[in-house]
Amino acid sequence: MTDWVYMPWVTPSANPVRFVVRSPPPSCCQSRLGNRIVRESSMKGRLLLLLWAWAAATWVSVSAVTRLGRGVAGEQPLSRIAVERVVLAVNDAAYVKASPLVLGHKGENSEWADVEFFHPNPSDDDWIGVFSPANFSDAICEAENTGTPVLCTAPIKYQFANFENDGYNKTGKGYLKLQLINQREDFSFALFSGGLSKPKLISVSNKVAFANPKAPVYPRLAQGKSWNEMTVTWTSGYDITEAVPFVEWGEKGGRRLLAPAGTLTFDRNSMCGSPARTVGWRHPGYIHTSFLKDLWPDSPYTYRLGHRLMNGTRVWSKSYSFKASPYPGQDSLQRVVVFGDMGKAEADGSNEFSDFQPGSLNTTYQIIRDLEDIDMVVHIGDICYADGYLSQWDQFTAQIEPIASRR
């Protein structure tokens, strides 16, 4: 008999379900370690089919409810910004200042920036846009963007100027603390009036950047084609002509091995239309994939991402770890979390529209807290709702890194 343990975490936009497969009481001929289960290949297949059927049924019902409840909140927040209508209204008395100038001094891939601003004629609909690359003028517009717009790219995130600034309407002074992730380019912050539908550019800040904007970041693991293979995928700013990607890995405490990685990317012409080819376009960076093979069952491994520059210098990520899969059919317990419709959200509260997707952070944080009791995480669809705004994929991979880099 099989005991299915159902443990939902109820959140507005995702409902993870934990399945724990337990064995019947062991017989005299079975060796049992703790709460483990002997699974023959045929039973494994039946259990997997049952799991997926259950997950699919759960997803269909949950998805229907969340979509009906989401209403207008299902709109991608960045799509509400009428980038093509931006007009210049620069005010010399206004200012935007950002600090620190350099982020990630100690190799961090995520840091908080302090943004101080002033508008001599403040209003409720003033907002701050975060742009990356920092130069977002019409000089970088492509032919795909018709006309002569002031801007030809949407911000990667935004927040209203009066957010947690109760006196802004009177003083015109405000302060925001915004989280930035390493996205291969520098950043600038711009103050707009006129709301999101008729934006007027008032002032632009200084530039800030990560110490190494091209660094390898956001690894995500996937089971390989065989039980003893692990796939590692990550993103960087290094094209194959600049650096050779690889993974340094090995059993915890054992000798280190090097595994080569491939490099892929895509360009604007790969996109099917607006906004992905126009205001939503942002270069996705270079996506690298390596295959770690001949893993020992149930063994702990450590790894780090590397790039060998053409001058021989090596650039490293921080170290990560994972546990290899059990041998097929062996006595084991596998604890699996299955969910869909998670989306993404910003820890600093930016980009929110009618509480767009705060549940995605709840889900992410809950899985991180329970990660030591989880062997596999399956996201079954509707991943980050980028909807043509490519910067959101970096935000999503950064959000799930604490999970995806280890499971």
Protein backbone atom coordinates (compact mmCIF):
# COMPACT_ATOMS: atom_id res chain seq x y z
CA MET A 1 0.00 0.00 0.00
CA THR A 2 1.12 3.55 -0.69
CA ASP A 3 0.47 6.46 1.64
CA TRP A 4 0.17 9.83 -0.14
CA VAL A 5 0.74 12.77 2.15
CA TYR A 6 -0.90 15.95 0.84
CA MET A 7 0.46 19.23 2.21
CA PRO A 8 -0.73 22.37 0.38
CA TRP A 9 0.70 25.83 1.01
CA VAL A 10 -2.16 28.10 0.10
CA THR A 11 -0.98 31.25 -1.67
CA PRO A 12 -2.75 33.66 -4.03
CA SER A 13 -0.88 32.55 -7.18
CA ALA A 14 0.55 29.11 -6.59
CA ASN A 15 -0.39 26.02 -4.64
CA PRO A 16 2.55 23.68 -4.11
CA VAL A 17 1.61 20.13 -3.27
CA ARG A 18 4.02 17.84 -1.44
CA PHE A 19 3.90 14.13 -2.21
CA VAL A 20 5.69 11.73 0.13
CA VAL A 21 5.81 8.10 -0.96
CA ARG A 22 6.18 5.69 1.97
CA SER A 23 6.66 1.94 2.01
CA PRO A 24 4.57 -0.77 3.72
CA PRO A 25 6.07 -2.30 6.86
CA PRO A 26 9.30 -4.11 5.95
CA SER A 27 9.34 -7.88 5.78
CA CYS A 28 12.14 -10.05 7.16
CA CYS A 29 13.75 -10.08 3.73
CA GLN A 30 13.80 -6.29 3.35
CA SER A 31 16.49 -3.97 4.59
CA ARG A 32 14.98 -0.66 5.66
CA LEU A 33 16.69 2.58 6.62
CA GLY A 34 14.34 5.01 8.34
CA ASN A 35 11.23 5.88 6.32
CA ARG A 36 12.33 4.49 2.96
CA ILE A 37 10.58 2.47 0.32
CA VAL A 38 11.53 -0.32 -2.03
CA ARG A 39 10.22 0.52 -5.47
CA GLU A 40 10.47 -1.85 -8.39
CA SER A 41 10.62 -0.37 -11.90
CA SER A 42 7.01 -1.24 -12.75
CA MET A 43 5.72 0.24 -9.50
CA LYS A 44 7.85 3.32 -10.04
CA GLY A 45 6.18 3.84 -13.40
CA ARG A 46 2.69 3.44 -11.93
CA LEU A 47 3.47 5.83 -9.08
CA LEU A 48 4.85 8.44 -11.46
CA LEU A 49 1.74 8.20 -13.63
CA LEU A 50 -0.46 8.56 -10.57
CA LEU A 51 1.58 11.52 -9.35
CA TRP A 52 1.34 13.32 -12.67
CA ALA A 53 -2.36 12.62 -13.02
CA TRP A 54 -2.97 14.01 -9.55
CA ALA A 55 -0.75 17.03 -10.28
CA ALA A 56 -2.49 17.71 -13.58
CA ALA A 57 -5.95 17.56 -11.97
CA THR A 58 -4.80 19.81 -9.14
CA TRP A 59 -3.23 22.27 -11.58
CA VAL A 60 -6.34 22.49 -13.77
CA SER A 61 -8.62 23.26 -10.84
CA VAL A 62 -6.22 25.65 -9.14
CA SER A 63 -5.35 27.41 -12.39
CA ALA A 64 -9.00 28.00 -13.20
CA VAL A 65 -9.65 29.49 -9.77
CA THR A 66 -6.57 31.71 -9.75
CA ARG A 67 -7.19 32.98 -13.27
CA LEU A 68 -10.82 33.81 -12.50
CA GLY A 69 -9.76 35.53 -9.29
CA ARG A 70 -6.86 37.34 -10.92
CA GLY A 71 -8.96 39.47 -13.27
CA VAL A 72 -7.17 42.62 -14.43
CA ALA A 73 -4.33 41.78 -12.05
CA GLY A 74 -3.21 39.23 -14.66
CA GLU A 75 -1.90 42.08 -16.79
CA GLN A 76 1.89 42.29 -16.92
CA PRO A 77 2.64 45.40 -14.81
CA LEU A 78 5.29 46.70 -17.23
CA SER A 79 2.74 46.68 -20.07
CA ARG A 80 0.84 49.49 -18.34
CA ILE A 81 3.69 51.92 -19.05
CA ALA A 82 3.07 53.79 -22.32
CA VAL A 83 6.74 54.00 -23.30
CA GLU A 84 5.87 55.24 -26.79
CA ARG A 85 4.11 58.30 -25.29
CA VAL A 86 7.00 59.51 -23.14
CA VAL A 87 7.79 63.21 -23.62
CA LEU A 88 10.73 65.20 -22.34
CA ALA A 89 9.93 67.58 -19.46
CA VAL A 90 13.35 67.83 -17.83
CA ASN A 91 13.33 70.08 -14.78
CA ASP A 92 16.75 71.37 -13.69
CA ALA A 93 15.54 71.74 -10.10
CA ALA A 94 14.62 68.05 -9.89
CA TYR A 95 17.13 65.30 -9.21
CA VAL A 96 17.57 61.56 -8.73
CA LYS A 97 20.60 60.18 -6.90
CA ALA A 98 21.49 56.49 -6.60
CA SER A 99 24.04 54.72 -4.42
CA PRO A 100 26.25 52.78 -4.05
CA LEU A 101 27.91 53.31 -7.41
CA VAL A 102 29.36 49.78 -7.46
CA LEU A 103 27.42 46.69 -6.35
CA GLY A 104 28.60 43.17 -5.62
CA HIS A 105 32.04 44.01 -4.21
CA LYS A 106 32.11 40.60 -2.50
CA GLY A 107 30.66 38.66 -5.39
CA GLU A 108 27.00 39.17 -4.50
CA ASN A 109 24.52 38.81 -7.36
CA SER A 110 21.79 40.78 -5.59
CA GLU A 111 22.03 44.06 -3.68
CA TRP A 112 19.86 46.92 -2.53
CA ALA A 113 20.28 50.38 -4.03
CA ASP A 114 19.31 53.62 -2.26
CA VAL A 115 17.46 56.07 -4.50
CA GLU A 116 16.91 59.65 -3.33
CA PHE A 117 14.87 62.06 -5.47
CA PHE A 118 13.21 65.47 -5.55
CA HIS A 119 10.50 67.01 -7.73
CA PRO A 120 9.56 70.69 -7.26
CA ASN A 121 6.02 69.98 -8.52
CA PRO A 122 5.13 66.58 -7.04
CA SER A 123 1.92 64.64 -7.64
CA ASP A 124 0.37 61.30 -6.74
CA ASP A 125 1.15 59.76 -10.12
CA ASP A 126 4.92 60.44 -10.14
CA TRP A 127 7.01 57.29 -10.44
CA ILE A 128 10.57 56.02 -10.56
CA GLY A 129 11.64 53.69 -13.38
CA VAL A 130 14.70 51.44 -13.19
CA PHE A 131 16.45 51.11 -16.55
CA SER A 132 19.13 48.67 -17.67
CA PRO A 133 21.22 49.34 -19.71
CA ALA A 134 21.57 52.74 -18.09
CA ASN A 135 21.47 54.48 -21.47
CA PHE A 136 17.82 54.20 -22.46
CA SER A 137 17.63 57.12 -24.89
CA ASP A 138 16.31 56.99 -28.45
CA ALA A 139 19.92 56.53 -29.63
CA ILE A 140 19.58 52.78 -29.02
CA CYS A 141 16.25 52.41 -30.85
CA GLU A 142 16.02 49.73 -33.51
CA ALA A 143 14.13 50.03 -36.80
CA GLU A 144 11.42 47.81 -35.29
CA ASN A 145 10.35 50.80 -33.15
CA THR A 146 8.50 53.02 -35.59
CA GLY A 147 8.53 56.80 -35.35
CA THR A 148 10.97 58.77 -33.22
CA PRO A 149 10.21 57.89 -29.59
CA VAL A 150 11.99 59.56 -26.69
CA LEU A 151 12.49 56.10 -25.19
CA CYS A 152 12.56 52.76 -26.95
CA THR A 153 12.78 50.42 -24.00
CA ALA A 154 10.58 49.82 -20.99
CA PRO A 155 12.06 49.94 -17.49
CA ILE A 156 12.92 46.61 -15.89
CA LYS A 157 10.89 47.65 -12.83
CA TYR A 158 9.12 50.70 -11.41
CA GLN A 159 7.69 52.10 -8.20
CA PHE A 160 5.50 55.10 -7.43
CA ALA A 161 7.35 58.01 -5.86
CA ASN A 162 4.99 58.23 -2.90
CA PHE A 163 5.50 54.55 -1.96
CA GLU A 164 6.24 54.67 1.80
CA ASN A 165 6.93 58.41 1.35
CA ASP A 166 3.89 59.93 3.05
CA GLY A 167 5.09 63.52 2.79
CA TYR A 168 6.11 63.38 -0.88
CA ASN A 169 3.09 65.35 -2.16
CA LYS A 170 4.05 68.29 0.06
CA THR A 171 7.84 68.25 0.03
CA GLY A 172 8.60 66.64 -3.32
CA LYS A 173 11.32 64.65 -1.57
CA GLY A 174 11.35 60.88 -1.58
CA TYR A 175 13.47 57.82 -0.92
CA LEU A 176 13.21 54.26 -2.20
CA LYS A 177 15.22 51.16 -1.45
CA LEU A 178 15.18 48.95 -4.54
CA GLN A 179 16.66 45.50 -5.04
CA LEU A 180 18.87 45.02 -8.09
CA ILE A 181 20.18 41.74 -9.47
CA ASN A 182 23.19 41.22 -11.70
CA GLN A 183 21.73 41.44 -15.20
CA ARG A 184 24.91 41.97 -17.29
CA GLU A 185 24.44 45.75 -17.71
CA ASP A 186 24.56 48.95 -15.66
CA PHE A 187 21.49 50.71 -14.20
CA SER A 188 19.99 54.17 -13.98
CA PHE A 189 16.87 55.54 -12.30
CA ALA A 190 14.47 58.04 -13.86
CA LEU A 191 11.76 60.23 -12.32
CA PHE A 192 8.54 60.57 -14.32
CA SER A 193 5.36 62.57 -13.84
CA GLY A 194 2.07 62.13 -15.71
CA GLY A 195 1.46 58.62 -14.46
CA LEU A 196 2.03 55.46 -16.47
CA SER A 197 -0.26 56.38 -19.37
CA LYS A 198 1.19 59.83 -20.18
CA PRO A 199 4.72 59.76 -18.76
CA LYS A 200 6.92 62.84 -18.73
CA LEU A 201 10.63 62.38 -18.12
CA ILE A 202 11.70 64.79 -15.35
CA SER A 203 15.17 63.70 -14.25
CA VAL A 204 17.69 60.84 -14.61
CA SER A 205 20.14 59.57 -11.99
CA ASN A 206 23.80 58.65 -12.12
CA LYS A 207 24.73 55.11 -13.18
CA VAL A 208 25.33 52.16 -10.86
CA ALA A 209 26.75 48.77 -11.84
CA PHE A 210 27.86 45.43 -10.47
CA ALA A 211 31.59 44.88 -10.07
CA ASN A 212 31.48 42.11 -12.68
CA PRO A 213 28.26 42.45 -14.68
CA LYS A 214 29.18 39.46 -16.87
CA ALA A 215 29.66 37.03 -13.98
CA PRO A 216 28.10 33.52 -14.15
CA VAL A 217 24.84 33.59 -12.21
CA TYR A 218 21.59 31.79 -11.32
CA PRO A 219 22.39 28.08 -11.82
CA ARG A 220 19.42 25.75 -12.21
CA LEU A 221 19.62 21.98 -11.98
CA ALA A 222 17.66 19.39 -13.92
CA GLN A 223 17.72 15.61 -13.92
CA GLY A 224 19.72 14.36 -16.91
CA LYS A 225 18.64 11.77 -19.46
CA SER A 226 19.76 8.98 -17.13
CA TRP A 227 19.40 8.56 -13.39
CA ASN A 228 23.11 9.25 -12.76
CA GLU A 229 23.38 12.50 -14.72
CA MET A 230 22.72 16.07 -13.59
CA THR A 231 22.26 19.02 -15.94
CA VAL A 232 23.51 22.45 -14.87
CA THR A 233 22.33 25.56 -16.72
CA TRP A 234 23.29 29.16 -15.96
CA THR A 235 23.46 32.64 -17.46
CA SER A 236 26.39 34.98 -18.01
CA GLY A 237 27.51 37.93 -20.10
CA TYR A 238 30.30 35.93 -21.76
CA ASP A 239 29.90 34.91 -25.37
CA ILE A 240 31.85 31.83 -26.49
CA THR A 241 34.28 34.18 -28.31
CA GLU A 242 35.15 35.84 -24.97
CA ALA A 243 35.39 32.93 -22.56
CA VAL A 244 35.12 29.14 -22.37
CA PRO A 245 32.37 28.00 -19.94
CA PHE A 246 32.72 24.93 -17.72
CA VAL A 247 31.71 23.45 -14.36
CA GLU A 248 34.17 22.42 -11.68
CA TRP A 249 32.55 19.65 -9.64
CA GLY A 250 33.08 16.53 -7.61
CA GLU A 251 31.96 14.50 -4.61
CA LYS A 252 31.98 16.53 -1.45
CA GLY A 253 35.51 16.39 -0.08
CA GLY A 254 36.74 14.43 -3.11
CA ARG A 255 38.76 15.22 -6.20
CA ARG A 256 37.56 17.93 -8.58
CA LEU A 257 36.52 17.35 -12.19
CA LEU A 258 35.92 19.76 -15.06
CA ALA A 259 32.90 19.43 -17.36
CA PRO A 260 32.62 21.55 -20.53
CA ALA A 261 29.50 23.60 -21.25
CA GLY A 262 27.75 24.76 -24.40
CA THR A 263 26.72 28.36 -25.07
CA LEU A 264 23.46 29.50 -26.68
CA THR A 265 21.55 32.76 -27.02
CA PHE A 266 18.89 34.39 -29.20
CA ASP A 267 18.34 37.82 -30.71
CA ARG A 268 15.51 40.26 -31.23
CA ASN A 269 14.55 38.68 -34.55
CA SER A 270 13.76 35.43 -32.73
CA MET A 271 10.81 37.19 -31.09
CA CYS A 272 7.42 37.05 -32.83
CA GLY A 273 6.32 40.67 -32.29
CA SER A 274 5.66 43.51 -29.88
CA PRO A 275 6.52 44.03 -27.05
CA ALA A 276 9.23 41.35 -27.15
CA ARG A 277 10.78 42.85 -30.30
CA THR A 278 10.23 46.46 -29.23
CA VAL A 279 9.98 48.04 -25.78
CA GLY A 280 10.16 44.69 -23.99
CA TRP A 281 13.37 43.52 -25.65
CA ARG A 282 16.46 43.08 -23.51
CA HIS A 283 19.38 40.88 -24.47
CA PRO A 284 18.96 37.57 -22.59
CA GLY A 285 22.69 37.10 -22.09
CA TYR A 286 24.39 33.80 -22.84
CA ILE A 287 22.87 30.56 -21.59
CA HIS A 288 25.31 27.78 -20.74
CA THR A 289 24.56 24.09 -20.14
CA SER A 290 26.82 21.36 -18.81
CA PHE A 291 26.22 17.68 -18.06
CA LEU A 292 27.67 16.06 -14.93
CA LYS A 293 27.77 12.31 -15.58
CA ASP A 294 28.43 8.99 -13.84
CA LEU A 295 27.21 10.23 -10.47
CA TRP A 296 27.26 7.85 -7.51
CA PRO A 297 23.77 7.18 -6.10
CA ASP A 298 22.67 9.27 -3.13
CA SER A 299 26.07 10.97 -2.95
CA PRO A 300 26.52 14.68 -2.12
CA TYR A 301 28.30 16.80 -4.73
CA THR A 302 29.57 20.35 -4.85
CA TYR A 303 30.07 22.48 -7.95
CA ARG A 304 30.85 25.97 -9.14
CA LEU A 305 30.49 27.69 -12.49
CA GLY A 306 33.58 28.86 -14.33
CA HIS A 307 34.63 30.85 -17.39
CA ARG A 308 38.17 30.83 -18.75
CA LEU A 309 38.89 34.17 -20.42
CA MET A 310 41.09 34.33 -23.49
CA ASN A 311 44.00 35.68 -21.43
CA GLY A 312 43.86 32.59 -19.21
CA THR A 313 42.10 34.27 -16.27
CA ARG A 314 39.30 32.26 -14.68
CA VAL A 315 36.08 33.81 -13.41
CA TRP A 316 34.19 31.80 -10.77
CA SER A 317 30.75 31.73 -9.23
CA LYS A 318 30.21 30.82 -5.61
CA SER A 319 29.98 27.14 -4.68
CA TYR A 320 26.74 25.15 -4.72
CA SER A 321 25.77 21.61 -3.76
CA PHE A 322 23.27 18.87 -4.62
CA LYS A 323 22.59 15.22 -3.87
CA ALA A 324 22.63 12.64 -6.66
CA SER A 325 19.56 10.52 -7.40
CA PRO A 326 19.18 7.04 -5.88
CA TYR A 327 19.81 3.97 -7.98
CA PRO A 328 16.55 2.97 -9.76
CA GLY A 329 14.56 0.53 -7.65
CA GLN A 330 16.68 0.86 -4.54
CA ASP A 331 15.20 1.31 -1.06
CA SER A 332 14.57 5.09 -0.95
CA LEU A 333 12.22 7.88 -0.06
CA GLN A 334 11.74 10.73 -2.56
CA ARG A 335 9.89 13.84 -1.41
CA VAL A 336 8.50 15.86 -4.30
CA VAL A 337 6.87 19.31 -4.42
CA VAL A 338 4.66 19.97 -7.47
CA PHE A 339 3.09 23.30 -8.40
CA GLY A 340 2.27 25.64 -11.30
CA ASP A 341 1.21 29.23 -11.98
CA MET A 342 3.83 30.65 -9.63
CA GLY A 343 4.86 33.77 -11.52
CA LYS A 344 7.40 36.16 -10.04
CA ALA A 345 7.36 39.16 -7.76
CA GLU A 346 9.76 41.80 -6.46
CA ALA A 347 10.96 41.66 -2.86
CA ASP A 348 11.06 45.49 -2.76
CA GLY A 349 7.36 45.81 -3.67
CA SER A 350 7.99 47.32 -7.11
CA ASN A 351 6.02 46.43 -10.25
CA GLU A 352 2.94 45.63 -8.18
CA PHE A 353 -0.48 46.18 -9.76
CA SER A 354 -3.53 45.14 -7.78
CA ASP A 355 -1.36 42.74 -5.75
CA PHE A 356 -0.23 41.13 -9.03
CA GLN A 357 1.68 38.13 -7.71
CA PRO A 358 2.79 38.38 -4.08
CA GLY A 359 2.01 34.69 -3.71
CA SER A 360 5.05 33.76 -5.78
CA LEU A 361 7.32 35.10 -3.05
CA ASN A 362 5.34 33.24 -0.39
CA THR A 363 5.75 30.02 -2.36
CA THR A 364 9.46 30.59 -3.00
CA TYR A 365 10.24 31.43 0.62
CA GLN A 366 8.24 28.44 1.92
CA ILE A 367 10.10 25.99 -0.32
CA ILE A 368 13.44 27.51 0.71
CA ARG A 369 12.53 27.04 4.37
CA ASP A 370 11.56 23.40 3.76
CA LEU A 371 14.33 22.60 1.28
CA GLU A 372 16.14 20.12 3.52
CA ASP A 373 12.98 17.97 3.49
CA ILE A 374 12.53 18.12 -0.30
CA ASP A 375 14.25 15.96 -2.95
CA MET A 376 12.69 17.31 -6.14
CA VAL A 377 10.73 20.42 -7.17
CA VAL A 378 8.51 20.27 -10.27
CA HIS A 379 7.13 23.49 -11.79
CA ILE A 380 4.47 22.30 -14.25
CA GLY A 381 3.76 25.49 -16.20
CA ASP A 382 2.96 29.22 -16.48
CA ILE A 383 6.37 30.15 -15.15
CA CYS A 384 6.97 33.91 -14.76
CA TYR A 385 4.40 35.73 -16.93
CA ALA A 386 7.08 37.79 -18.67
CA ASP A 387 4.57 38.40 -21.50
CA GLY A 388 7.17 39.89 -23.82
CA TYR A 389 9.31 41.73 -21.25
CA LEU A 390 12.55 39.76 -21.34
CA SER A 391 14.13 41.35 -18.26
CA GLN A 392 11.64 39.37 -16.19
CA TRP A 393 13.36 36.05 -16.97
CA ASP A 394 16.48 37.18 -15.13
CA GLN A 395 14.30 38.25 -12.23
CA PHE A 396 12.66 34.81 -12.16
CA THR A 397 15.90 32.81 -12.29
CA ALA A 398 17.32 35.00 -9.52
CA GLN A 399 14.22 34.44 -7.39
CA ILE A 400 14.37 30.64 -7.65
CA GLU A 401 18.18 30.30 -7.45
CA PRO A 402 18.22 29.20 -3.77
CA ILE A 403 16.02 26.28 -4.80
CA ALA A 404 17.01 25.49 -8.38
CA SER A 405 20.75 25.54 -7.66
CA ARG A 406 20.40 22.76 -5.05
CA ARG A 407 17.43 20.62 -6.16
